[in-house]
Amino acid sequence: MGGGLSKRKKTDPSVEEGQPASDGPLPGPTPEADADAEETDEEVSDSESGEGAEGTDSKQGGFVQRLQASAMGLMQKAPDPYEGMEEEEVLALEEIKAMEKSKTKLDYTVVEANFSKKNIKTVPAKVAFFPNLEKLDLSWNVVKKVPAAYLSRLPNLAELNLAYNELEVMPEALGNLRKLVYLDLQTNFIYFLPVEFDKLTNLQELYLACNLLEAFPHEITNFEHLHTLDLGRNKIKRLGKTVASLCKLQQFSLSHNEIPELPPAIGHLKHLKMLQLSNNLIKRLPNEIKHCEALEYLDVSNNALEVIPRTMGDLKELRVLRLTNNSIRIFPSELCFCLELRELHLGKNQLVIMKGNMWQWQHLVVVDLSDNDLLFVPNDLGRLALKSINISGNPKIRLPDSVLDGGTTTVMAYLQTLGEQHRLVDAHLEQFTFLDLPIDKLAQAILGEESLSAATSRGAS
């Protein structure tokens, strides 16, 4: 019947148990025996087939479960190591991996790499294999992104030049360059700095001119070693109190922005030597500027200044003062105490009169008083060794054309002669009192436009 039956041994039912079988031939099976055998075989077959079906079902069930589990595992998304990364960053990582697979080795001998003016669009991947790199110049290219993957492999970088590119943002990894002392990002399209930027506490020079910054970056704070900061030609509208934390700053440029005023905190910059504020909207300077006691160069030209703070007379180290193209009407005599002054630029204002002991400016060599409303030229200027003086564009000053056309030499000679005459007049006038005489009438009298007696009589009346 079945395969299983072929492995079973049949016995004679007529032989009792324990008795030997007959030596004769075995009798053939009876119909009853055949029926019993078939029944037994069917039971065995059914039993075996039942066990086999159950085992098969169990195996099939386990397989199905494993298949389902595998399918579920496939349906679950595997973690993506590049998730959230920008395309440029992924490409950079893949490039590093490819170079590592090609057995590119780290080169510890390279300390300086110059890729300036190569017209490259991306940072060369090989810089990531220069772990001792100290100087990297990528200026004057068309780089739009700096991969963080590269910067994170440059722990010894001290100088980074990315000026004149097309950068809009810098990666947070920039903050990992803890040894960076020089960073040039000028002439790009940067409109904010990464949060980690404030970790660059060893910076000494930072150039961010010609970008799109609209506010003084608050990330630039507590940089105790920073001595040069250039934020010129941005769109900065406000200079906050954080500037006070830049205690070692020596050169500070904010020219060509939209700043209406300086905060009093500017007075905390005790080491400041150069302050460039030209081409802004500044209407006034804070009195606290007097505390910038190391200031040598101050440029506030092309603004909206109407008054010069008298406290600026305390700037004993001031050498160059540029106030061209403002709305200044009065020149405070206290500025005569800036004894180190070399250059004074006051052209294109609304000055009417200048007074003070200007003879004290023994180091003064350049004076520009052009395009004002001066009534006369200060006599004391004739006592100085000026190399250049410009008094043109003052219609109320009546000087011979030959004097004006002759340049500095003839103007100085004229002022020296006129000064001697004025000193003689001054000595004679000491006996008179002009307390009620208007200043313009006094000026006209000195210039000889009308007699002194007539001016005195009208002033007294």
Coordinates of C-alpha atoms in Angstrom, one line a residue:
M1 CA 0.0 0.0 0.0
G2 CA 2.1 2.9 1.2
G3 CA 5.8 3.4 1.4
G4 CA 5.6 3.2 5.2
L5 CA 4.1 -0.3 5.0
S6 CA 7.0 -1.6 3.0
K7 CA 9.2 -1.0 6.0
R8 CA 7.0 -3.0 8.4
K9 CA 7.4 -6.9 9.1
K10 CA 4.1 -9.0 8.8
T11 CA 3.3 -11.9 11.4
D12 CA 1.1 -15.0 11.2
P13 CA -2.0 -14.4 13.4
S14 CA -2.6 -18.2 13.8
V15 CA 0.7 -18.7 15.7
E16 CA 0.2 -18.1 19.3
E17 CA 2.6 -15.8 21.1
G18 CA 5.5 -17.7 22.5
Q19 CA 5.1 -20.8 20.1
P20 CA 7.5 -21.4 17.2
A21 CA 6.2 -21.1 13.8
S22 CA 5.6 -24.2 11.5
D23 CA 8.4 -25.4 9.3
G24 CA 6.1 -25.7 6.4
P25 CA 5.2 -23.0 3.9
L26 CA 3.5 -20.0 5.2
P27 CA -0.2 -20.0 4.5
G28 CA -1.6 -17.1 2.4
P29 CA -3.5 -14.3 4.0
T30 CA -7.2 -14.8 4.6
P31 CA -9.8 -12.3 3.5
E32 CA -10.3 -11.3 7.2
A33 CA -6.6 -10.8 7.6
D34 CA -6.4 -8.7 4.5
A35 CA -9.3 -6.5 5.8
D36 CA -7.7 -6.1 9.2
A37 CA -4.3 -5.3 7.6
E38 CA -5.8 -2.8 5.3
E39 CA -7.6 -1.2 8.2
T40 CA -4.5 -1.1 10.2
D41 CA -2.5 0.3 7.3
E42 CA -5.1 3.0 6.8
E43 CA -5.0 4.0 10.4
V44 CA -1.2 4.2 10.3
S45 CA -1.3 6.1 7.1
D46 CA -3.9 8.4 8.5
S47 CA -1.9 9.0 11.6
E48 CA 1.3 9.6 9.7
S49 CA -0.4 11.8 7.2
G50 CA -2.0 13.8 10.0
E51 CA 1.3 14.3 11.8
G52 CA 3.0 15.2 8.5
A53 CA 0.3 17.8 7.7
E54 CA 0.5 19.3 11.1
G55 CA 4.3 19.5 10.9
T56 CA 4.1 20.9 7.4
D57 CA 1.6 23.5 8.6
S58 CA 3.9 24.4 11.5
K59 CA 6.9 24.8 9.2
Q60 CA 4.9 26.7 6.7
G61 CA 3.6 29.0 9.5
G62 CA 7.1 29.6 10.8
F63 CA 8.3 30.4 7.3
V64 CA 5.4 32.8 6.7
Q65 CA 6.1 34.5 9.9
R66 CA 9.8 34.9 9.1
L67 CA 8.8 36.2 5.7
Q68 CA 6.4 38.7 7.1
A69 CA 9.0 39.9 9.7
S70 CA 11.6 40.2 6.9
A71 CA 9.1 42.2 4.8
M72 CA 8.3 44.4 7.8
G73 CA 12.0 45.0 8.3
L74 CA 12.4 46.0 4.7
M75 CA 9.4 48.3 5.0
Q76 CA 11.1 50.1 7.9
K77 CA 13.5 52.8 6.5
A78 CA 17.1 52.2 7.5
P79 CA 18.8 55.2 9.2
D80 CA 20.2 57.6 6.7
P81 CA 23.6 58.9 7.8
Y82 CA 23.1 61.9 5.4
E83 CA 19.7 62.8 6.5
G84 CA 19.2 66.5 6.8
M85 CA 22.5 67.3 5.0
E86 CA 22.7 69.6 2.0
E87 CA 23.8 68.1 -1.3
E88 CA 27.2 69.9 -1.2
E89 CA 27.9 68.4 2.3
V90 CA 26.9 64.8 1.1
L91 CA 29.1 65.2 -2.0
A92 CA 32.0 66.3 0.2
L93 CA 31.7 63.3 2.5
E94 CA 31.4 60.9 -0.4
E95 CA 34.5 62.5 -1.9
I96 CA 36.5 62.0 1.3
K97 CA 35.3 58.3 1.4
A98 CA 36.3 57.8 -2.2
M99 CA 39.7 59.3 -1.6
E100 CA 40.2 57.1 1.5
K101 CA 39.2 54.0 -0.5
S102 CA 41.8 55.0 -3.2
K103 CA 44.3 54.9 -0.3
T104 CA 44.9 58.7 -0.3
K105 CA 47.1 59.3 2.7
L106 CA 47.2 62.2 5.1
D107 CA 49.9 64.6 4.3
Y108 CA 51.3 66.1 7.5
T109 CA 53.9 68.2 5.7
V110 CA 51.6 70.7 4.1
V111 CA 51.1 73.8 6.2
E112 CA 50.0 76.3 3.6
A113 CA 47.7 76.0 0.5
N114 CA 47.0 78.7 -2.0
F115 CA 44.0 78.3 -4.4
S116 CA 43.5 82.0 -5.0
K117 CA 42.3 83.1 -8.5
K118 CA 41.8 79.5 -9.8
N119 CA 38.2 80.1 -10.8
I120 CA 37.1 77.1 -8.7
K121 CA 33.5 76.6 -7.6
T122 CA 34.1 74.2 -4.8
V123 CA 36.7 73.8 -2.1
P124 CA 39.3 71.1 -3.3
A125 CA 38.7 67.9 -1.3
K126 CA 42.4 67.3 -0.9
V127 CA 42.6 70.1 1.8
A128 CA 40.8 67.6 4.0
F129 CA 43.9 65.5 4.0
F130 CA 46.2 68.2 5.3
P131 CA 45.7 67.9 9.0
N132 CA 48.6 70.3 9.8
L133 CA 47.4 73.1 7.4
E134 CA 47.8 76.5 9.0
K135 CA 47.1 78.9 6.0
L136 CA 44.4 78.4 3.4
D137 CA 43.8 81.0 0.7
L138 CA 40.6 80.5 -1.5
S139 CA 40.1 84.2 -2.4
W140 CA 39.0 85.5 -5.7
N141 CA 37.0 82.4 -6.8
V142 CA 33.3 81.5 -7.2
V143 CA 32.9 79.3 -4.2
K144 CA 29.3 79.3 -2.9
K145 CA 29.6 76.7 0.0
V146 CA 32.4 75.6 2.3
P147 CA 31.7 72.0 3.4
A148 CA 31.8 71.4 7.1
A149 CA 33.4 68.0 6.4
Y150 CA 36.5 69.7 5.3
L151 CA 36.8 72.3 8.0
S152 CA 36.3 69.7 10.7
R153 CA 39.5 68.0 9.5
L154 CA 41.6 71.2 9.8
P155 CA 42.2 71.6 13.6
N156 CA 45.4 73.6 13.1
L157 CA 44.1 76.2 10.7
A158 CA 45.2 79.7 11.8
E159 CA 44.5 81.8 8.6
L160 CA 41.5 81.5 6.3
N161 CA 40.9 83.7 3.3
L162 CA 37.6 83.4 1.5
A163 CA 37.4 87.0 0.2
Y164 CA 35.8 87.8 -3.1
N165 CA 33.6 84.7 -3.6
E166 CA 29.9 84.0 -3.7
L167 CA 29.3 82.8 -0.1
E168 CA 25.9 83.3 1.5
V169 CA 26.4 81.4 4.7
M170 CA 29.2 79.8 6.6
P171 CA 28.8 76.3 8.2
E172 CA 28.6 75.9 12.0
A173 CA 31.8 73.9 11.8
L174 CA 33.6 77.2 11.4
G175 CA 33.4 77.5 15.2
N176 CA 35.6 74.4 15.5
L177 CA 38.6 76.3 14.2
R178 CA 39.7 77.3 17.6
K179 CA 43.2 78.3 16.5
L180 CA 42.0 80.7 13.9
V181 CA 43.5 84.2 14.2
Y182 CA 42.8 85.6 10.8
L183 CA 39.5 85.4 8.9
D184 CA 38.8 87.3 5.7
L185 CA 35.2 87.0 4.3
Q186 CA 34.9 90.4 2.6
T187 CA 33.1 90.8 -0.7
N188 CA 30.6 87.9 -0.5
F189 CA 26.8 87.7 0.1
I190 CA 26.9 86.8 3.8
Y191 CA 23.8 88.1 5.7
F192 CA 24.3 86.4 9.0
L193 CA 27.0 84.5 11.0
P194 CA 26.6 81.0 12.3
V195 CA 25.8 80.6 16.0
E196 CA 29.1 78.8 16.7
F197 CA 31.0 81.8 15.4
D198 CA 31.4 83.1 19.0
K199 CA 33.7 80.1 19.7
L200 CA 36.4 81.8 17.6
T201 CA 37.8 83.6 20.6
N202 CA 41.4 83.6 19.4
L203 CA 40.5 85.8 16.4
Q204 CA 42.8 88.8 16.0
E205 CA 41.7 90.1 12.5
L206 CA 38.2 89.8 11.0
Y207 CA 37.2 91.3 7.7
L208 CA 33.5 91.2 6.8
A209 CA 33.3 94.3 4.5
C210 CA 31.1 94.3 1.4
N211 CA 28.5 91.8 2.5
L212 CA 24.7 92.0 3.4
L213 CA 24.8 92.2 7.2
E214 CA 21.9 94.4 8.5
A215 CA 22.9 94.4 12.1
F216 CA 26.1 94.3 14.1
P217 CA 26.6 90.5 14.6
H218 CA 26.0 89.7 18.2
E219 CA 28.2 86.6 17.7
I220 CA 31.2 89.0 17.6
T221 CA 31.5 89.4 21.4
N222 CA 34.1 88.8 24.1
F223 CA 36.8 88.4 21.5
E224 CA 39.6 89.5 23.8
H225 CA 42.3 89.2 21.2
L226 CA 40.5 90.9 18.3
H227 CA 42.4 94.1 17.2
T228 CA 41.1 94.6 13.7
L229 CA 37.4 94.5 12.7
D230 CA 36.1 95.7 9.3
L231 CA 32.3 95.8 8.8
G232 CA 32.3 98.5 6.1
R233 CA 30.0 98.5 3.2
N234 CA 27.1 96.5 4.7
K235 CA 23.6 97.5 5.6
I236 CA 24.1 97.8 9.3
K237 CA 21.5 100.0 11.0
R238 CA 22.4 99.7 14.6
L239 CA 25.5 99.3 16.7
G240 CA 24.7 97.5 20.0
K241 CA 26.2 97.4 23.4
T242 CA 28.1 94.3 22.6
V243 CA 30.8 96.4 21.0
A244 CA 32.0 97.2 24.5
S245 CA 33.2 93.7 25.0
L246 CA 35.8 94.1 22.2
C247 CA 38.2 95.7 24.7
K248 CA 41.4 95.1 22.6
L249 CA 40.1 96.6 19.4
Q250 CA 42.5 98.9 17.7
Q251 CA 41.1 99.3 14.1
F252 CA 37.4 99.5 13.6
S253 CA 35.6 100.3 10.3
L254 CA 31.9 100.8 10.0
S255 CA 32.0 103.1 6.9
H256 CA 29.3 102.9 4.2
N257 CA 26.4 101.6 6.4
E258 CA 23.2 103.1 7.6
I259 CA 24.0 103.8 11.2
P260 CA 22.3 106.9 12.7
E261 CA 24.3 107.2 15.9
L262 CA 27.0 105.6 18.0
P263 CA 26.2 104.0 21.4
P264 CA 27.9 105.4 24.5
A265 CA 29.5 101.9 24.8
I266 CA 32.0 103.1 22.2
G267 CA 33.8 104.7 25.1
H268 CA 34.9 101.3 26.4
L269 CA 37.3 100.9 23.5
K270 CA 40.3 102.2 25.3
H271 CA 42.8 100.8 22.8
L272 CA 41.0 102.0 19.7
K273 CA 43.4 103.9 17.3
M274 CA 41.4 104.1 14.1
L275 CA 37.6 104.6 13.8
Q276 CA 36.1 104.9 10.3
L277 CA 32.5 106.0 10.3
S278 CA 32.2 107.7 6.9
N279 CA 29.1 107.5 4.7
N280 CA 26.5 106.7 7.4
L281 CA 23.6 108.7 8.8
I282 CA 25.2 109.8 12.0
K283 CA 23.8 113.0 13.5
R284 CA 25.7 113.1 16.7
L285 CA 28.7 111.6 18.4
P286 CA 28.4 110.6 22.0
N287 CA 30.4 112.5 24.6
E288 CA 31.8 109.2 25.8
I289 CA 34.0 109.2 22.7
K290 CA 36.5 111.1 24.8
H291 CA 37.3 107.9 26.6
C292 CA 38.8 106.5 23.4
E293 CA 42.0 107.9 24.7
A294 CA 44.3 106.1 22.2
L295 CA 42.3 107.3 19.1
E296 CA 44.6 108.6 16.4
Y297 CA 42.4 108.6 13.3
L298 CA 38.7 109.5 13.2
D299 CA 36.7 109.7 10.0
V300 CA 33.1 110.9 10.2
S301 CA 32.9 112.4 6.8
N302 CA 29.7 112.2 4.7
N303 CA 27.3 112.1 7.5
A304 CA 24.7 114.4 9.0
L305 CA 26.7 115.9 11.9
E306 CA 25.7 119.3 13.1
V307 CA 27.8 119.6 16.3
I308 CA 31.3 118.4 17.3
P309 CA 31.3 117.3 20.9
R310 CA 33.5 119.6 23.0
T311 CA 34.7 116.5 24.8
M312 CA 36.7 115.5 21.8
G313 CA 39.3 118.0 23.0
D314 CA 40.4 115.2 25.4
L315 CA 41.6 113.0 22.5
K316 CA 45.3 113.9 23.1
E317 CA 46.6 111.3 20.6
L318 CA 44.3 112.4 17.7
R319 CA 46.3 112.9 14.5
V320 CA 43.8 112.9 11.7
L321 CA 40.3 114.3 11.9
R322 CA 38.0 114.0 8.9
L323 CA 34.6 115.7 9.1
T324 CA 34.1 116.6 5.4
N325 CA 30.6 117.0 4.1
N326 CA 28.5 117.4 7.2
S327 CA 26.3 120.2 8.5
I328 CA 28.7 121.6 11.2
R329 CA 28.4 125.3 11.9
I330 CA 30.5 125.8 15.0
F331 CA 34.1 124.6 15.5
P332 CA 34.6 124.1 19.3
S333 CA 37.8 125.8 20.6
E334 CA 38.4 122.7 22.8
L335 CA 39.7 120.9 19.7
C336 CA 42.8 123.1 19.9
F337 CA 43.9 120.9 22.8
C338 CA 44.4 118.0 20.4
L339 CA 48.1 118.9 20.2
E340 CA 49.1 115.9 18.0
L341 CA 46.8 116.9 15.2
R342 CA 48.4 116.5 11.7
E343 CA 45.4 116.7 9.4
L344 CA 42.1 118.6 9.8
H345 CA 39.4 118.1 7.1
L346 CA 36.4 120.4 7.5
G347 CA 35.4 121.0 3.8
K348 CA 31.8 121.1 2.7
N349 CA 30.2 122.1 6.0
Q350 CA 28.5 125.3 7.1
L351 CA 31.2 126.8 9.3
V352 CA 30.9 130.5 9.9
I353 CA 33.8 131.1 12.3
M354 CA 36.6 129.2 13.9
K355 CA 38.1 130.2 17.1
G356 CA 40.7 129.0 19.6
N357 CA 44.4 128.9 20.1
M358 CA 45.2 127.1 16.8
W359 CA 48.8 128.1 17.0
Q360 CA 49.1 125.1 19.4
W361 CA 48.8 122.7 16.5
Q362 CA 52.5 122.6 15.9
H363 CA 52.3 119.3 14.1
L364 CA 49.5 120.3 11.7
V365 CA 50.4 120.1 8.0
V366 CA 47.1 119.7 6.2
V367 CA 44.0 121.9 6.5
D368 CA 40.9 121.8 4.4
L369 CA 38.3 124.5 5.0
S370 CA 36.9 124.7 1.5
D371 CA 33.2 125.1 0.7
N372 CA 32.0 126.7 3.9
D373 CA 30.6 130.1 5.0
L374 CA 33.6 131.4 6.8
L375 CA 33.8 135.1 7.4
F376 CA 37.6 135.0 7.7
V377 CA 40.5 132.7 7.8
P378 CA 41.9 132.1 11.4
N379 CA 45.1 134.2 11.8
D380 CA 46.8 131.5 13.8
L381 CA 47.0 129.2 10.7
G382 CA 49.6 131.6 9.4
R383 CA 51.9 130.7 12.2
L384 CA 52.0 127.0 11.4
A385 CA 54.2 125.1 8.9
L386 CA 51.3 123.9 6.8
K387 CA 52.1 121.9 3.6
S388 CA 48.5 122.2 2.3
I389 CA 45.7 124.5 3.0
N390 CA 42.4 124.8 1.0
I391 CA 40.1 127.8 1.7
S392 CA 38.4 127.9 -1.7
G393 CA 34.6 128.0 -1.9
N394 CA 34.1 130.5 1.0
P395 CA 32.4 133.4 -0.8
K396 CA 32.5 135.7 2.2
I397 CA 36.3 135.6 2.5
R398 CA 37.7 138.4 0.3
L399 CA 41.2 137.4 -0.7
P400 CA 42.9 138.5 -3.9
D401 CA 42.6 136.1 -6.7
S402 CA 46.4 136.0 -7.0
V403 CA 46.5 134.6 -3.4
L404 CA 44.0 131.9 -4.0
D405 CA 45.5 130.9 -7.4
G406 CA 49.0 130.7 -6.0
G407 CA 48.2 127.7 -3.8
T408 CA 49.4 126.9 -0.3
T409 CA 52.6 129.0 -0.6
T410 CA 51.0 132.3 -1.4
V411 CA 48.0 131.6 1.0
M412 CA 50.4 131.0 3.8
A413 CA 52.5 134.1 3.0
Y414 CA 49.3 136.1 2.9
L415 CA 48.1 134.7 6.2
Q416 CA 51.5 135.4 7.8
T417 CA 51.4 139.0 6.7
L418 CA 47.7 139.4 7.6
G419 CA 48.4 137.8 10.9
E420 CA 51.0 140.3 11.8
Q421 CA 48.6 143.1 10.9
H422 CA 45.8 141.5 12.9
R423 CA 48.1 141.1 15.9
L424 CA 48.8 144.8 15.8
V425 CA 45.1 145.6 15.5
D426 CA 44.3 143.1 18.4
A427 CA 46.8 144.9 20.6
H428 CA 45.2 148.2 19.8
L429 CA 41.6 146.8 20.3
E430 CA 42.3 145.5 23.8
Q431 CA 41.2 148.9 25.2
F432 CA 37.8 148.6 23.6
T433 CA 34.9 146.4 24.7
F434 CA 32.8 144.6 22.1
L435 CA 30.6 142.5 24.3
D436 CA 27.5 143.6 22.4
L437 CA 29.1 143.6 18.9
P438 CA 27.7 140.9 16.7
I439 CA 30.3 138.4 15.5
D440 CA 29.7 139.0 11.9
K441 CA 30.1 142.8 12.3
L442 CA 33.4 142.2 14.2
A443 CA 34.6 140.0 11.4
Q444 CA 33.6 142.6 8.7
A445 CA 35.5 145.2 10.7
I446 CA 38.6 143.1 10.9
L447 CA 38.4 142.4 7.2
G448 CA 38.1 146.1 6.5
E449 CA 34.7 146.0 4.9
E450 CA 33.7 148.9 7.0
S451 CA 35.4 151.1 9.5
L452 CA 35.9 149.8 13.0
S453 CA 34.4 153.0 14.5
A454 CA 31.3 152.5 12.4
A455 CA 30.9 148.9 13.4
T456 CA 31.5 149.9 17.0
S457 CA 29.0 152.6 17.0
R458 CA 26.3 150.4 15.5
G459 CA 27.1 147.6 17.9
A460 CA 26.8 150.0 20.8
S461 CA 23.5 151.4 19.5

